[in-house]
mmCIF file of C-alpha atoms in Angstrom:
data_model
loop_
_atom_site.group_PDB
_atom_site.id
_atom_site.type_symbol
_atom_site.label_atom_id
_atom_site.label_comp_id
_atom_site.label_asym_id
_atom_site.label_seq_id
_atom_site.Cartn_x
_atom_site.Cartn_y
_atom_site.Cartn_z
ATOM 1 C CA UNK A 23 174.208 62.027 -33.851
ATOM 2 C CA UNK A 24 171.278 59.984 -34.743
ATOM 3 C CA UNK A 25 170.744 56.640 -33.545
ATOM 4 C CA UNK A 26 170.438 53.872 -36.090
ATOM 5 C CA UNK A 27 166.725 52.894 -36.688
ATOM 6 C CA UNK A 28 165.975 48.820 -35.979
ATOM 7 C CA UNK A 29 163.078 47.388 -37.625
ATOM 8 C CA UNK A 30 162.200 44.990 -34.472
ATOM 9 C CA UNK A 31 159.079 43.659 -36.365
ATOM 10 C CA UNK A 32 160.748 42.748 -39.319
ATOM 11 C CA UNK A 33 163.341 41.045 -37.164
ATOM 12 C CA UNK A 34 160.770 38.951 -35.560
ATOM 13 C CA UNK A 35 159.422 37.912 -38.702
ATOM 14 C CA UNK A 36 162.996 37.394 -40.300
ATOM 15 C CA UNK A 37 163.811 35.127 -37.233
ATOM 16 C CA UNK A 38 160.821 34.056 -35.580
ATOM 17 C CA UNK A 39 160.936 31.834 -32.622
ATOM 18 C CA UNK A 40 160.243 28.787 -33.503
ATOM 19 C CA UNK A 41 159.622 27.087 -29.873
ATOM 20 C CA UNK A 42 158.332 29.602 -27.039
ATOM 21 C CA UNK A 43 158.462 26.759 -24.373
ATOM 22 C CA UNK A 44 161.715 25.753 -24.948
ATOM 23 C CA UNK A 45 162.895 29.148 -24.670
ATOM 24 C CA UNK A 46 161.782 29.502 -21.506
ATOM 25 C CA UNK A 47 162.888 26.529 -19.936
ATOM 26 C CA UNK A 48 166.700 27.339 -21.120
ATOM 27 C CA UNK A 49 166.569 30.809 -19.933
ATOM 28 C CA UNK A 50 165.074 28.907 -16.226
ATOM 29 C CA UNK A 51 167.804 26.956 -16.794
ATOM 30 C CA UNK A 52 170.651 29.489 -17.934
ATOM 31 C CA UNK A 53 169.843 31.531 -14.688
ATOM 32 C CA UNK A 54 170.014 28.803 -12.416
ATOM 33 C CA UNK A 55 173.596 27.819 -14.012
ATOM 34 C CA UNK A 56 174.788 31.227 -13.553
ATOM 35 C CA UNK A 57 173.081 31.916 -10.245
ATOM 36 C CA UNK A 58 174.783 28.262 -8.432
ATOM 37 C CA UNK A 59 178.258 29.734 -9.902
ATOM 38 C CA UNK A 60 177.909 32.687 -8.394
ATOM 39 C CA UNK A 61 177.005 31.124 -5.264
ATOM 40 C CA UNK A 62 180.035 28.392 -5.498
ATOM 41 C CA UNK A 63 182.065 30.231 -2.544
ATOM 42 C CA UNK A 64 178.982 29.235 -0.483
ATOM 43 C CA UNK A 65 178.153 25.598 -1.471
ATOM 44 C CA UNK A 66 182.098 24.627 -2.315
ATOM 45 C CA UNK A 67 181.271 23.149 -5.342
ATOM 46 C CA UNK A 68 183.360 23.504 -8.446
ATOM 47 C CA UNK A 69 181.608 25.779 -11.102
ATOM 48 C CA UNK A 70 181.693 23.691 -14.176
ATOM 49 C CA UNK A 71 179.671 21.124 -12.476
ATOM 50 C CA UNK A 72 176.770 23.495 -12.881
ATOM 51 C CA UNK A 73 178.115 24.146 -16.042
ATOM 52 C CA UNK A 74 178.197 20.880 -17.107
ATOM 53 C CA UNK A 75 175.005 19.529 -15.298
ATOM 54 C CA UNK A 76 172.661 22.072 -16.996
ATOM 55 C CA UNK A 77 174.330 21.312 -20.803
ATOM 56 C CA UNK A 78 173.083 17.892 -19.952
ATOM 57 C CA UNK A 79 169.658 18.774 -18.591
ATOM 58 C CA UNK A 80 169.032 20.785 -21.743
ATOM 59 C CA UNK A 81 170.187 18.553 -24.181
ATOM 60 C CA UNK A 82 167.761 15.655 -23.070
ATOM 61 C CA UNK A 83 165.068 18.209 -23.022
ATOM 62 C CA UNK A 84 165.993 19.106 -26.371
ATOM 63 C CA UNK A 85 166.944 15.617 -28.193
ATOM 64 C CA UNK A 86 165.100 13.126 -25.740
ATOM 65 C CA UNK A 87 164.612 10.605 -28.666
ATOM 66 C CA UNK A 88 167.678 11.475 -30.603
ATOM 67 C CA UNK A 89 170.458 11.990 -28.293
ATOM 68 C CA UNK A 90 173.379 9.875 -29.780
ATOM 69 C CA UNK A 91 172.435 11.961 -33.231
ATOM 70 C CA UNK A 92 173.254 15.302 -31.538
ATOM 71 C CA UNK A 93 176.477 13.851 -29.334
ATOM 72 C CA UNK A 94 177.283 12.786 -32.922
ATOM 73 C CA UNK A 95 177.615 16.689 -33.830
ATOM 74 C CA UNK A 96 179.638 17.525 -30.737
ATOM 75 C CA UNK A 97 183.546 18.316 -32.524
ATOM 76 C CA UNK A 98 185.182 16.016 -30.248
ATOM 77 C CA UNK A 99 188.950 16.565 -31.360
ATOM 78 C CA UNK A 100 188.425 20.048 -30.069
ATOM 79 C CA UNK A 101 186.753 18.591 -26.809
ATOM 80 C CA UNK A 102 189.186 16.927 -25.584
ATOM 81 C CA UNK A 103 192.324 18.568 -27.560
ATOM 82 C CA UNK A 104 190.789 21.847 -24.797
ATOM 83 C CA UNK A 105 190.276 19.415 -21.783
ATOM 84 C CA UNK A 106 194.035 17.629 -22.595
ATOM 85 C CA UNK A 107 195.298 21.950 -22.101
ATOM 86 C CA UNK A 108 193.601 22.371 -19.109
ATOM 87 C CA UNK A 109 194.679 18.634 -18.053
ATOM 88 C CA UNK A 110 198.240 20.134 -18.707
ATOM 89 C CA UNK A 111 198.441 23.543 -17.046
ATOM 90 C CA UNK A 112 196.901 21.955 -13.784
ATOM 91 C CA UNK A 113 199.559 19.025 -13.687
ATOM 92 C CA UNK A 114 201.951 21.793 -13.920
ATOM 93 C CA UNK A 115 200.446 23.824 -11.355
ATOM 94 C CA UNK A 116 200.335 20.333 -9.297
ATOM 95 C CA UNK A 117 204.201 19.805 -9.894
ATOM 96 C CA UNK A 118 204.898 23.403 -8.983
ATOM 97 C CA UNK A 119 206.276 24.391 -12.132
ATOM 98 C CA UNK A 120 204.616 27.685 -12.176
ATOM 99 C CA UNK A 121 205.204 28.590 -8.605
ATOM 100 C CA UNK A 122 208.863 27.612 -9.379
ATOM 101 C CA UNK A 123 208.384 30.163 -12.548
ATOM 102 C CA UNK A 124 207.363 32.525 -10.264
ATOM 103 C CA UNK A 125 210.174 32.159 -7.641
ATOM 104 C CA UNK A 126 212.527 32.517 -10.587
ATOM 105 C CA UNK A 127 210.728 35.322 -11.957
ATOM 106 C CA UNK A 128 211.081 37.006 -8.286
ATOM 107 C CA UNK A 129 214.319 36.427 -8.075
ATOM 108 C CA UNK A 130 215.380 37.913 -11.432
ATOM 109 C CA UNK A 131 213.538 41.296 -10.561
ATOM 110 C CA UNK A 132 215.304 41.368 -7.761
ATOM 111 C CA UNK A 133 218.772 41.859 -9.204
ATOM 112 C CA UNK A 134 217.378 44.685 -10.656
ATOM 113 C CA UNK A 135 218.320 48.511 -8.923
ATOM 114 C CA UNK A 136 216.069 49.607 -6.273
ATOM 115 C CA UNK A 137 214.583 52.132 -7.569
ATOM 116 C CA UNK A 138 213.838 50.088 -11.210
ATOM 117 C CA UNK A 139 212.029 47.217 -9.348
ATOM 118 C CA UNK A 140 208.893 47.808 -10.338
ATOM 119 C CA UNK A 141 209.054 48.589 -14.203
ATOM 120 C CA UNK A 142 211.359 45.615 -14.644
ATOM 121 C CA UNK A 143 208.666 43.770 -12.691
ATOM 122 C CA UNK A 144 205.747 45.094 -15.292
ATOM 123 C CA UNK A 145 208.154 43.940 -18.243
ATOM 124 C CA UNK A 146 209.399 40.932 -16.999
ATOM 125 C CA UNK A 147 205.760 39.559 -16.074
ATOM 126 C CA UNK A 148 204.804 41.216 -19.455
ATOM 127 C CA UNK A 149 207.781 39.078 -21.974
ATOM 128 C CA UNK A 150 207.462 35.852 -19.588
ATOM 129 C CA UNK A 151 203.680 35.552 -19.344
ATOM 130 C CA UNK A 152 203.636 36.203 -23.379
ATOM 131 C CA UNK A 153 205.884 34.113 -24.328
ATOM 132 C CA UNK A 154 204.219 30.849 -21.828
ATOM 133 C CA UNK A 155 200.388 31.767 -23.325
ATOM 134 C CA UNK A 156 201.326 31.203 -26.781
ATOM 135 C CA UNK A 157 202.195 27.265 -25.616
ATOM 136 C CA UNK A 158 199.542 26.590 -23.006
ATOM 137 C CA UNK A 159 195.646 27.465 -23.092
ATOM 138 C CA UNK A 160 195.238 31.125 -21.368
ATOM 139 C CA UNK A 161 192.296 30.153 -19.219
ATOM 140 C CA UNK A 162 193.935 28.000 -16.531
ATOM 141 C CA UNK A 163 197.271 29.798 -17.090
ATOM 142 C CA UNK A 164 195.959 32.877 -15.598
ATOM 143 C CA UNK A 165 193.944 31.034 -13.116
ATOM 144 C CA UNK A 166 197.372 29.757 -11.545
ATOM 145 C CA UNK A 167 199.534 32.560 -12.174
ATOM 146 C CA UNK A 168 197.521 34.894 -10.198
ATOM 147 C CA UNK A 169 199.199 32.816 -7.009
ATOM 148 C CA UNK A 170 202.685 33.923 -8.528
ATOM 149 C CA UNK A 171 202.175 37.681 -8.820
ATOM 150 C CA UNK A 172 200.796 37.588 -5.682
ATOM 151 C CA UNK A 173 203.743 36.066 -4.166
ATOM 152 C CA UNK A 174 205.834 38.509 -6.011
ATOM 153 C CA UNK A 175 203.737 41.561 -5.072
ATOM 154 C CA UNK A 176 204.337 40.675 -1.385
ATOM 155 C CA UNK A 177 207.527 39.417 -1.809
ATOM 156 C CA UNK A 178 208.695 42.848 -3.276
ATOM 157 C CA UNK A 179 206.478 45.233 -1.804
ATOM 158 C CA UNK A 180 205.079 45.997 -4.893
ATOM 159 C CA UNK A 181 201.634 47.165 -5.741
ATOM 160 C CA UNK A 182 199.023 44.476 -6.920
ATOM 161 C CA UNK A 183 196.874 45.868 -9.533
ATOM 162 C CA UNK A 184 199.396 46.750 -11.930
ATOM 163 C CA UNK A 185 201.022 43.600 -11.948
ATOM 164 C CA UNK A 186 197.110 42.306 -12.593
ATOM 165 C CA UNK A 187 197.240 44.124 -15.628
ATOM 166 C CA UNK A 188 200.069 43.581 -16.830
ATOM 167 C CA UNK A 189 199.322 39.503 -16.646
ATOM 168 C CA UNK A 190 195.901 40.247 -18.128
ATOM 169 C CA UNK A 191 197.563 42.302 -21.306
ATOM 170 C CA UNK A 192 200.675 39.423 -21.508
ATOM 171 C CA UNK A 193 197.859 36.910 -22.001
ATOM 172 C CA UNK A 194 195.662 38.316 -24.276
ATOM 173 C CA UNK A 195 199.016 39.377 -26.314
ATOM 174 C CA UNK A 196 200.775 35.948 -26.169
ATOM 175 C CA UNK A 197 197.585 34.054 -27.153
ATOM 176 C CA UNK A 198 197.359 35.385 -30.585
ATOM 177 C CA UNK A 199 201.194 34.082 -30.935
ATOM 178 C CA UNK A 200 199.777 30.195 -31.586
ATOM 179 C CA UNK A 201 197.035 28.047 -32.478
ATOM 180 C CA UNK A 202 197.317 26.449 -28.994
ATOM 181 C CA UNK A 203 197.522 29.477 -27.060
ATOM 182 C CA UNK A 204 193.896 30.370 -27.322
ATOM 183 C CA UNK A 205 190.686 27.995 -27.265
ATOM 184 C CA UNK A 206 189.016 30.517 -29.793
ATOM 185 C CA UNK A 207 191.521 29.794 -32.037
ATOM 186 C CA UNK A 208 191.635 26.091 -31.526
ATOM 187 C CA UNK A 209 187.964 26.500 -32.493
ATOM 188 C CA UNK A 210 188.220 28.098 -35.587
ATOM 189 C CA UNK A 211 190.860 26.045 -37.333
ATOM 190 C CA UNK A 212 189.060 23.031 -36.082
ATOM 191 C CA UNK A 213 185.491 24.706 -38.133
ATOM 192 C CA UNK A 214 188.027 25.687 -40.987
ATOM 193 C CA UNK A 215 189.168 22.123 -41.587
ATOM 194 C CA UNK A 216 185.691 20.772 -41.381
ATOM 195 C CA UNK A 217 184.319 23.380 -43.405
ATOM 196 C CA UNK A 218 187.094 23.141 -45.999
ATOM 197 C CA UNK A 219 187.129 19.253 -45.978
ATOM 198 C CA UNK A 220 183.227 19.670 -47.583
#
């Protein structure tokens, strides 16, 4: 089949680029963000520091004058409504909830027959993991419940990867469920509102 034709100089002068320089100093910067993540194991640091850091950098080079006017645009119910989620999942990570999830979630595949172990393992991690990422933000969920089906995995001689999916498909299932569940959809009822409020 033929390929769709792309007028790339019509594009240019649809959306020209209004400040060369500046594009280049956020792609220097974009590849330096993503270049000290990928080196965290090696320096320790946490990754949104670099994350964080070069958001900064760029946003005095772009508003050095007018910074509290741009901070001003920054949808800070969202902000920290998305920080207070993460805040969350960690302080139950912290109080072991979700390790104690996990142990519970171990010890109800267990009761299950030998030789059913492992698809009651793939459905139970499938209904449990849905039903917690419609409440709490995906992201960090994940992040901690990796430890658990890791645990369970060795625990029950099971195999790893399939267990990996099956957390990966829960989540991205459960999400949808609730506002909360997913920070894209935090984001777009918080634009709706705004939008809809004008």
């Amino acid at each position: 089949s033929e390929g769709t034709e792309v007028d790339v100089e019509a594009l240019k002068r649809k959306y020209p680029i209004s400040d060369p320089e500046l594009l280049k100093v956020t792609m220097i910067i974009l590849v330096a963000v993503i270049t000290m993540m990928f080196l965290s194991p090696l320096h320790g640091l946490d990754s949104s520091w670099f994350a964080f850091g070069g958001a900064m950098v760029l946003l005095l080079l772009v508003y050095p004058k007018n910074i509290s006017g741009m901070m001003m645009r920054i949808d800070w119910d969202t902000f920290f409504y998305l920080a207070g989620l993460f805040v969350l999942v960690e302080a139950c990570n912290r109080m072991r909830l979700i390790n104690e999830m996990g142990v519970q979630l171990s010890n109800l595949i267990e009761m299950a027959p030998k030789e059913y172990t492992f698809p009651v393992a793939i459905m139970s991690i499938l209904w449990v993991v849905s039903v917690v990422s419609a409440f709490l933000d995906t992201i960090p969920l994940c992040i901690a419940l990796t430890k658990v089906i890791a645990v369970i995995a060795a625990r029950l001689h099971l195999p790893l990867p399939p267990l990996a999916w099956a957390l990966a498909f829960s989540a991205c299932l459960g999400q949808n469920a609730t506002i909360v569940g997913s920070a894209n959809n935090v984001v777009a009822v918080s634009l709706t509102e705004k939008y809809d409020s004008q």
